mmCIF file of N, CA and C in Angstrom:
data_model
loop_
_atom_site.group_PDB
_atom_site.id
_atom_site.type_symbol
_atom_site.label_atom_id
_atom_site.label_comp_id
_atom_site.label_asym_id
_atom_site.label_seq_id
_atom_site.Cartn_x
_atom_site.Cartn_y
_atom_site.Cartn_z
ATOM 1 N N MET F 1 38.368 -55.170 35.406
ATOM 2 C CA MET F 1 37.266 -54.249 35.607
ATOM 3 C C MET F 1 36.008 -54.882 35.007
ATOM 4 N N GLU F 2 34.961 -54.889 35.793
ATOM 5 C CA GLU F 2 33.700 -55.488 35.362
ATOM 6 C C GLU F 2 32.784 -54.420 34.761
ATOM 7 N N ILE F 3 32.056 -54.797 33.703
ATOM 8 C CA ILE F 3 31.073 -53.900 33.091
ATOM 9 C C ILE F 3 29.680 -54.408 33.444
ATOM 10 N N ILE F 4 28.852 -53.527 34.001
ATOM 11 C CA ILE F 4 27.489 -53.859 34.394
ATOM 12 C C ILE F 4 26.537 -53.194 33.415
ATOM 13 N N SER F 5 25.654 -53.967 32.786
ATOM 14 C CA SER F 5 24.672 -53.424 31.844
ATOM 15 C C SER F 5 23.402 -53.007 32.566
ATOM 16 N N LEU F 6 22.934 -51.812 32.252
ATOM 17 C CA LEU F 6 21.681 -51.294 32.799
ATOM 18 C C LEU F 6 20.821 -50.796 31.648
ATOM 19 N N PRO F 7 19.504 -51.009 31.724
ATOM 20 C CA PRO F 7 18.636 -50.487 30.666
ATOM 21 C C PRO F 7 18.562 -48.964 30.735
ATOM 22 N N LEU F 8 18.489 -48.338 29.589
ATOM 23 C CA LEU F 8 18.402 -46.878 29.509
ATOM 24 C C LEU F 8 16.951 -46.456 29.715
ATOM 25 N N GLN F 9 16.545 -46.378 30.976
ATOM 26 C CA GLN F 9 15.203 -45.930 31.374
ATOM 27 C C GLN F 9 15.395 -44.684 32.217
ATOM 28 N N LEU F 10 15.023 -43.552 31.678
ATOM 29 C CA LEU F 10 15.306 -42.274 32.320
ATOM 30 C C LEU F 10 14.378 -41.970 33.491
ATOM 31 N N ASP F 11 14.956 -41.337 34.504
ATOM 32 C CA ASP F 11 14.213 -40.740 35.625
ATOM 33 C C ASP F 11 13.300 -41.715 36.367
ATOM 34 N N ARG F 12 13.716 -42.951 36.477
ATOM 35 C CA ARG F 12 12.928 -43.963 37.180
ATOM 36 C C ARG F 12 13.846 -44.732 38.124
ATOM 37 N N TYR F 13 13.523 -44.747 39.422
ATOM 38 C CA TYR F 13 14.350 -45.459 40.395
ATOM 39 C C TYR F 13 14.069 -46.953 40.281
ATOM 40 N N ILE F 14 15.108 -47.729 40.043
ATOM 41 C CA ILE F 14 14.983 -49.177 39.853
ATOM 42 C C ILE F 14 15.847 -49.882 40.903
ATOM 43 N N LYS F 15 15.262 -50.919 41.536
ATOM 44 C CA LYS F 15 16.001 -51.727 42.508
ATOM 45 C C LYS F 15 16.251 -53.110 41.945
ATOM 46 N N GLN F 16 17.428 -53.628 42.236
ATOM 47 C CA GLN F 16 17.784 -55.004 41.888
ATOM 48 C C GLN F 16 18.292 -55.689 43.143
ATOM 49 N N ARG F 17 17.840 -56.910 43.375
ATOM 50 C CA ARG F 17 18.275 -57.709 44.525
ATOM 51 C C ARG F 17 19.102 -58.883 44.017
ATOM 52 N N TYR F 18 20.056 -59.294 44.851
ATOM 53 C CA TYR F 18 20.901 -60.435 44.536
ATOM 54 C C TYR F 18 20.586 -61.583 45.478
ATOM 55 N N ARG F 19 21.065 -62.758 45.157
ATOM 56 C CA ARG F 19 20.748 -63.961 45.940
ATOM 57 C C ARG F 19 21.147 -63.859 47.403
ATOM 58 N N ASP F 20 22.227 -63.124 47.670
ATOM 59 C CA ASP F 20 22.680 -63.007 49.064
ATOM 60 C C ASP F 20 21.883 -61.979 49.864
ATOM 61 N N GLY F 21 20.890 -61.343 49.241
ATOM 62 C CA GLY F 21 20.045 -60.375 49.936
ATOM 63 C C GLY F 21 20.470 -58.933 49.761
ATOM 64 N N THR F 22 21.688 -58.700 49.287
ATOM 65 C CA THR F 22 22.132 -57.335 49.025
ATOM 66 C C THR F 22 21.548 -56.872 47.700
ATOM 67 N N GLY F 23 21.773 -55.631 47.352
ATOM 68 C CA GLY F 23 21.242 -55.153 46.082
ATOM 69 C C GLY F 23 21.747 -53.771 45.743
ATOM 70 N N MET F 24 21.124 -53.204 44.727
ATOM 71 C CA MET F 24 21.435 -51.838 44.334
ATOM 72 C C MET F 24 20.171 -51.178 43.807
ATOM 73 N N GLY F 25 20.146 -49.881 43.935
ATOM 74 C CA GLY F 25 19.080 -49.073 43.371
ATOM 75 C C GLY F 25 19.740 -47.998 42.530
ATOM 76 N N TYR F 26 19.106 -47.616 41.443
ATOM 77 C CA TYR F 26 19.731 -46.615 40.582
ATOM 78 C C TYR F 26 18.677 -45.839 39.815
ATOM 79 N N VAL F 27 19.086 -44.656 39.376
ATOM 80 C CA VAL F 27 18.263 -43.847 38.491
ATOM 81 C C VAL F 27 19.197 -43.256 37.430
ATOM 82 N N VAL F 28 18.769 -43.360 36.175
ATOM 83 C CA VAL F 28 19.529 -42.815 35.047
ATOM 84 C C VAL F 28 18.942 -41.450 34.712
ATOM 85 N N ASN F 29 19.800 -40.450 34.632
ATOM 86 C CA ASN F 29 19.372 -39.097 34.295
ATOM 87 C C ASN F 29 20.091 -38.614 33.041
ATOM 88 N N ARG F 30 19.437 -37.718 32.342
ATOM 89 C CA ARG F 30 20.049 -37.068 31.182
ATOM 90 C C ARG F 30 20.484 -35.675 31.622
ATOM 91 N N ASN F 31 21.647 -35.258 31.168
ATOM 92 C CA ASN F 31 22.147 -33.922 31.457
ATOM 93 C C ASN F 31 21.215 -32.904 30.802
ATOM 94 N N PRO F 32 20.626 -31.978 31.560
ATOM 95 C CA PRO F 32 19.679 -31.031 30.966
ATOM 96 C C PRO F 32 20.326 -30.046 29.990
ATOM 97 N N PHE F 33 21.646 -29.917 30.055
ATOM 98 C CA PHE F 33 22.348 -28.981 29.177
ATOM 99 C C PHE F 33 22.951 -29.659 27.952
ATOM 100 N N GLU F 34 23.139 -30.973 28.026
ATOM 101 C CA GLU F 34 23.681 -31.773 26.919
ATOM 102 C C GLU F 34 22.785 -33.002 26.769
ATOM 103 N N LEU F 35 21.869 -33.006 25.828
ATOM 104 C CA LEU F 35 20.870 -34.069 25.729
ATOM 105 C C LEU F 35 21.456 -35.445 25.423
ATOM 106 N N ASN F 36 22.688 -35.514 24.981
ATOM 107 C CA ASN F 36 23.299 -36.811 24.687
ATOM 108 C C ASN F 36 24.383 -37.158 25.714
ATOM 109 N N GLN F 37 24.153 -36.738 26.970
ATOM 110 C CA GLN F 37 25.066 -37.078 28.055
ATOM 111 C C GLN F 37 24.250 -37.550 29.253
ATOM 112 N N TYR F 38 24.699 -38.645 29.891
ATOM 113 C CA TYR F 38 23.951 -39.282 30.970
ATOM 114 C C TYR F 38 24.737 -39.290 32.269
ATOM 115 N N GLY F 39 24.037 -39.557 33.347
ATOM 116 C CA GLY F 39 24.620 -39.784 34.652
ATOM 117 C C GLY F 39 23.742 -40.777 35.391
ATOM 118 N N VAL F 40 24.327 -41.525 36.316
ATOM 119 C CA VAL F 40 23.575 -42.510 37.097
ATOM 120 C C VAL F 40 23.854 -42.272 38.579
ATOM 121 N N HIS F 41 22.788 -42.177 39.360
ATOM 122 C CA HIS F 41 22.892 -42.156 40.815
ATOM 123 C C HIS F 41 22.694 -43.596 41.268
ATOM 124 N N LEU F 42 23.696 -44.155 41.938
ATOM 125 C CA LEU F 42 23.703 -45.568 42.311
ATOM 126 C C LEU F 42 23.731 -45.689 43.834
ATOM 127 N N ASP F 43 22.792 -46.453 44.391
ATOM 128 C CA ASP F 43 22.756 -46.749 45.822
ATOM 129 C C ASP F 43 23.079 -48.227 46.014
ATOM 130 N N LEU F 44 24.040 -48.528 46.880
ATOM 131 C CA LEU F 44 24.323 -49.918 47.235
ATOM 132 C C LEU F 44 23.546 -50.236 48.501
ATOM 133 N N LEU F 45 22.837 -51.377 48.495
ATOM 134 C CA LEU F 45 21.915 -51.741 49.576
ATOM 135 C C LEU F 45 22.417 -52.963 50.331
ATOM 136 N N ASP F 46 22.285 -52.920 51.666
ATOM 137 C CA ASP F 46 22.636 -54.085 52.469
ATOM 138 C C ASP F 46 21.468 -55.076 52.486
ATOM 139 N N LYS F 47 21.603 -56.137 53.273
ATOM 140 C CA LYS F 47 20.575 -57.184 53.303
ATOM 141 C C LYS F 47 19.244 -56.704 53.855
ATOM 142 N N LYS F 48 19.255 -55.610 54.605
ATOM 143 C CA LYS F 48 18.017 -55.049 55.139
ATOM 144 C C LYS F 48 17.404 -54.008 54.191
ATOM 145 N N GLY F 49 18.058 -53.785 53.052
ATOM 146 C CA GLY F 49 17.552 -52.808 52.096
ATOM 147 C C GLY F 49 17.973 -51.382 52.390
ATOM 148 N N LYS F 50 18.869 -51.204 53.350
ATOM 149 C CA LYS F 50 19.357 -49.868 53.710
ATOM 150 C C LYS F 50 20.544 -49.490 52.828
ATOM 151 N N VAL F 51 20.591 -48.226 52.446
ATOM 152 C CA VAL F 51 21.682 -47.721 51.620
ATOM 153 C C VAL F 51 22.940 -47.596 52.467
ATOM 154 N N TYR F 52 24.029 -48.249 52.034
ATOM 155 C CA TYR F 52 25.291 -48.112 52.755
ATOM 156 C C TYR F 52 26.341 -47.361 51.957
ATOM 157 N N GLN F 53 26.091 -47.135 50.661
ATOM 158 C CA GLN F 53 27.012 -46.330 49.867
ATOM 159 C C GLN F 53 26.248 -45.698 48.710
ATOM 160 N N LYS F 54 26.526 -44.417 48.457
ATOM 161 C CA LYS F 54 25.935 -43.693 47.322
ATOM 162 C C LYS F 54 27.067 -43.322 46.379
ATOM 163 N N ILE F 55 26.835 -43.562 45.085
ATOM 164 C CA ILE F 55 27.873 -43.312 44.080
ATOM 165 C C ILE F 55 27.253 -42.559 42.914
ATOM 166 N N GLU F 56 27.929 -41.527 42.464
ATOM 167 C CA GLU F 56 27.541 -40.828 41.235
ATOM 168 C C GLU F 56 28.440 -41.343 40.117
ATOM 169 N N VAL F 57 27.820 -41.839 39.058
ATOM 170 C CA VAL F 57 28.566 -42.398 37.926
ATOM 171 C C VAL F 57 28.388 -41.454 36.746
ATOM 172 N N TYR F 58 29.497 -41.101 36.120
ATOM 173 C CA TYR F 58 29.481 -40.119 35.042
ATOM 174 C C TYR F 58 29.795 -40.755 33.695
ATOM 175 N N PHE F 59 29.231 -40.164 32.665
ATOM 176 C CA PHE F 59 29.440 -40.601 31.289
ATOM 177 C C PHE F 59 29.945 -39.409 30.478
ATOM 178 N N ASP F 60 30.873 -39.664 29.571
ATOM 179 C CA ASP F 60 31.299 -38.617 28.651
ATOM 180 C C ASP F 60 30.192 -38.375 27.634
ATOM 181 N N GLN F 61 30.205 -37.213 27.029
ATOM 182 C CA GLN F 61 29.193 -36.867 26.025
ATOM 183 C C GLN F 61 29.222 -37.878 24.882
ATOM 184 N N ASP F 62 28.043 -38.258 24.395
ATOM 185 C CA ASP F 62 27.863 -39.218 23.301
ATOM 186 C C ASP F 62 28.337 -40.633 23.642
ATOM 187 N N GLN F 63 28.455 -40.965 24.931
ATOM 188 C CA GLN F 63 28.913 -42.290 25.347
ATOM 189 C C GLN F 63 27.865 -42.977 26.214
ATOM 190 N N ARG F 64 27.763 -44.292 26.054
ATOM 191 C CA ARG F 64 26.892 -45.097 26.927
ATOM 192 C C ARG F 64 27.695 -46.005 27.839
ATOM 193 N N LEU F 65 29.012 -45.934 27.747
ATOM 194 C CA LEU F 65 29.903 -46.649 28.661
ATOM 195 C C LEU F 65 30.467 -45.609 29.633
ATOM 196 N N SER F 66 30.241 -45.831 30.920
ATOM 197 C CA SER F 66 30.596 -44.824 31.926
ATOM 198 C C SER F 66 32.098 -44.727 32.139
ATOM 199 N N GLN F 67 32.461 -43.693 32.862
ATOM 200 C CA GLN F 67 33.814 -43.593 33.380
ATOM 201 C C GLN F 67 33.932 -44.622 34.504
ATOM 202 N N PRO F 68 35.135 -45.133 34.773
ATOM 203 C CA PRO F 68 35.301 -46.120 35.853
ATOM 204 C C PRO F 68 34.936 -45.536 37.218
ATOM 205 N N PHE F 69 34.433 -46.414 38.099
ATOM 206 C CA PHE F 69 34.137 -46.038 39.481
ATOM 207 C C PHE F 69 34.434 -47.217 40.382
ATOM 208 N N GLU F 70 34.552 -46.966 41.686
ATOM 209 C CA GLU F 70 34.838 -48.020 42.650
ATOM 210 C C GLU F 70 33.656 -48.263 43.563
ATOM 211 N N ALA F 71 33.434 -49.543 43.880
ATOM 212 C CA ALA F 71 32.409 -49.959 44.835
ATOM 213 C C ALA F 71 32.900 -51.236 45.512
ATOM 214 N N ASN F 72 32.834 -51.264 46.812
ATOM 215 C CA ASN F 72 33.259 -52.441 47.589
ATOM 216 C C ASN F 72 34.685 -52.886 47.248
ATOM 217 N N GLY F 73 35.560 -51.919 46.993
ATOM 218 C CA GLY F 73 36.963 -52.232 46.724
ATOM 219 C C GLY F 73 37.248 -52.741 45.327
ATOM 220 N N ARG F 74 36.270 -52.724 44.442
ATOM 221 C CA ARG F 74 36.480 -53.192 43.053
ATOM 222 C C ARG F 74 36.127 -52.059 42.095
ATOM 223 N N ARG F 75 36.657 -52.157 40.867
ATOM 224 C CA ARG F 75 36.396 -51.137 39.849
ATOM 225 C C ARG F 75 35.382 -51.665 38.837
ATOM 226 N N TYR F 76 34.477 -50.776 38.440
ATOM 227 C CA TYR F 76 33.393 -51.114 37.526
ATOM 228 C C TYR F 76 33.205 -50.005 36.500
ATOM 229 N N ARG F 77 32.441 -50.333 35.463
ATOM 230 C CA ARG F 77 31.900 -49.358 34.523
ATOM 231 C C ARG F 77 30.464 -49.783 34.241
ATOM 232 N N LEU F 78 29.602 -48.818 33.947
ATOM 233 C CA LEU F 78 28.221 -49.109 33.575
ATOM 234 C C LEU F 78 28.059 -48.954 32.076
ATOM 235 N N MET F 79 27.241 -49.826 31.479
ATOM 236 C CA MET F 79 26.897 -49.748 30.066
ATOM 237 C C MET F 79 25.388 -49.577 29.986
ATOM 238 N N LEU F 80 24.935 -48.474 29.400
ATOM 239 C CA LEU F 80 23.506 -48.242 29.221
ATOM 240 C C LEU F 80 23.060 -48.908 27.920
ATOM 241 N N THR F 81 22.025 -49.751 28.027
ATOM 242 C CA THR F 81 21.551 -50.509 26.874
ATOM 243 C C THR F 81 20.098 -50.160 26.570
ATOM 244 N N GLU F 82 19.704 -50.394 25.346
ATOM 245 C CA GLU F 82 18.317 -50.148 24.931
ATOM 246 C C GLU F 82 17.394 -51.280 25.367
ATOM 247 N N GLU F 83 17.940 -52.418 25.680
ATOM 248 C CA GLU F 83 17.116 -53.578 26.055
ATOM 249 C C GLU F 83 17.308 -53.895 27.537
ATOM 250 N N PRO F 84 16.365 -54.567 28.165
ATOM 251 C CA PRO F 84 16.496 -54.932 29.582
ATOM 252 C C PRO F 84 17.671 -55.880 29.774
ATOM 253 N N PRO F 85 18.312 -55.865 30.953
ATOM 254 C CA PRO F 85 19.441 -56.780 31.189
ATOM 255 C C PRO F 85 18.971 -58.230 31.228
ATOM 256 N N LYS F 86 19.858 -59.134 30.829
ATOM 257 C CA LYS F 86 19.547 -60.563 30.837
ATOM 258 C C LYS F 86 19.705 -61.099 32.249
ATOM 259 N N PRO F 87 18.831 -62.024 32.680
ATOM 260 C CA PRO F 87 18.947 -62.586 34.040
ATOM 261 C C PRO F 87 20.240 -63.378 34.176
ATOM 262 N N ASN F 88 20.823 -63.348 35.395
ATOM 263 C CA ASN F 88 22.082 -64.074 35.657
ATOM 264 C C ASN F 88 21.833 -65.539 35.918
#
């Protein structure tokens, strides 16, 4: 299972592109009823920038490591970080 690091920037849609032209867009939200609980809306983008899959990623309360989710037949988890992700 791969862990993907994302910066903890609330309520802002961010796009990332990969060398093959595909990418992802995401927005990190805070649970309005539990201030220390997060969720991420994740869009997977094809080479034309069109969304081909939408995924809701959930986090347990007081956690920055998400529950596992599947995308493109593989399992992942997201890690919310205070610093921007390092370039690959």
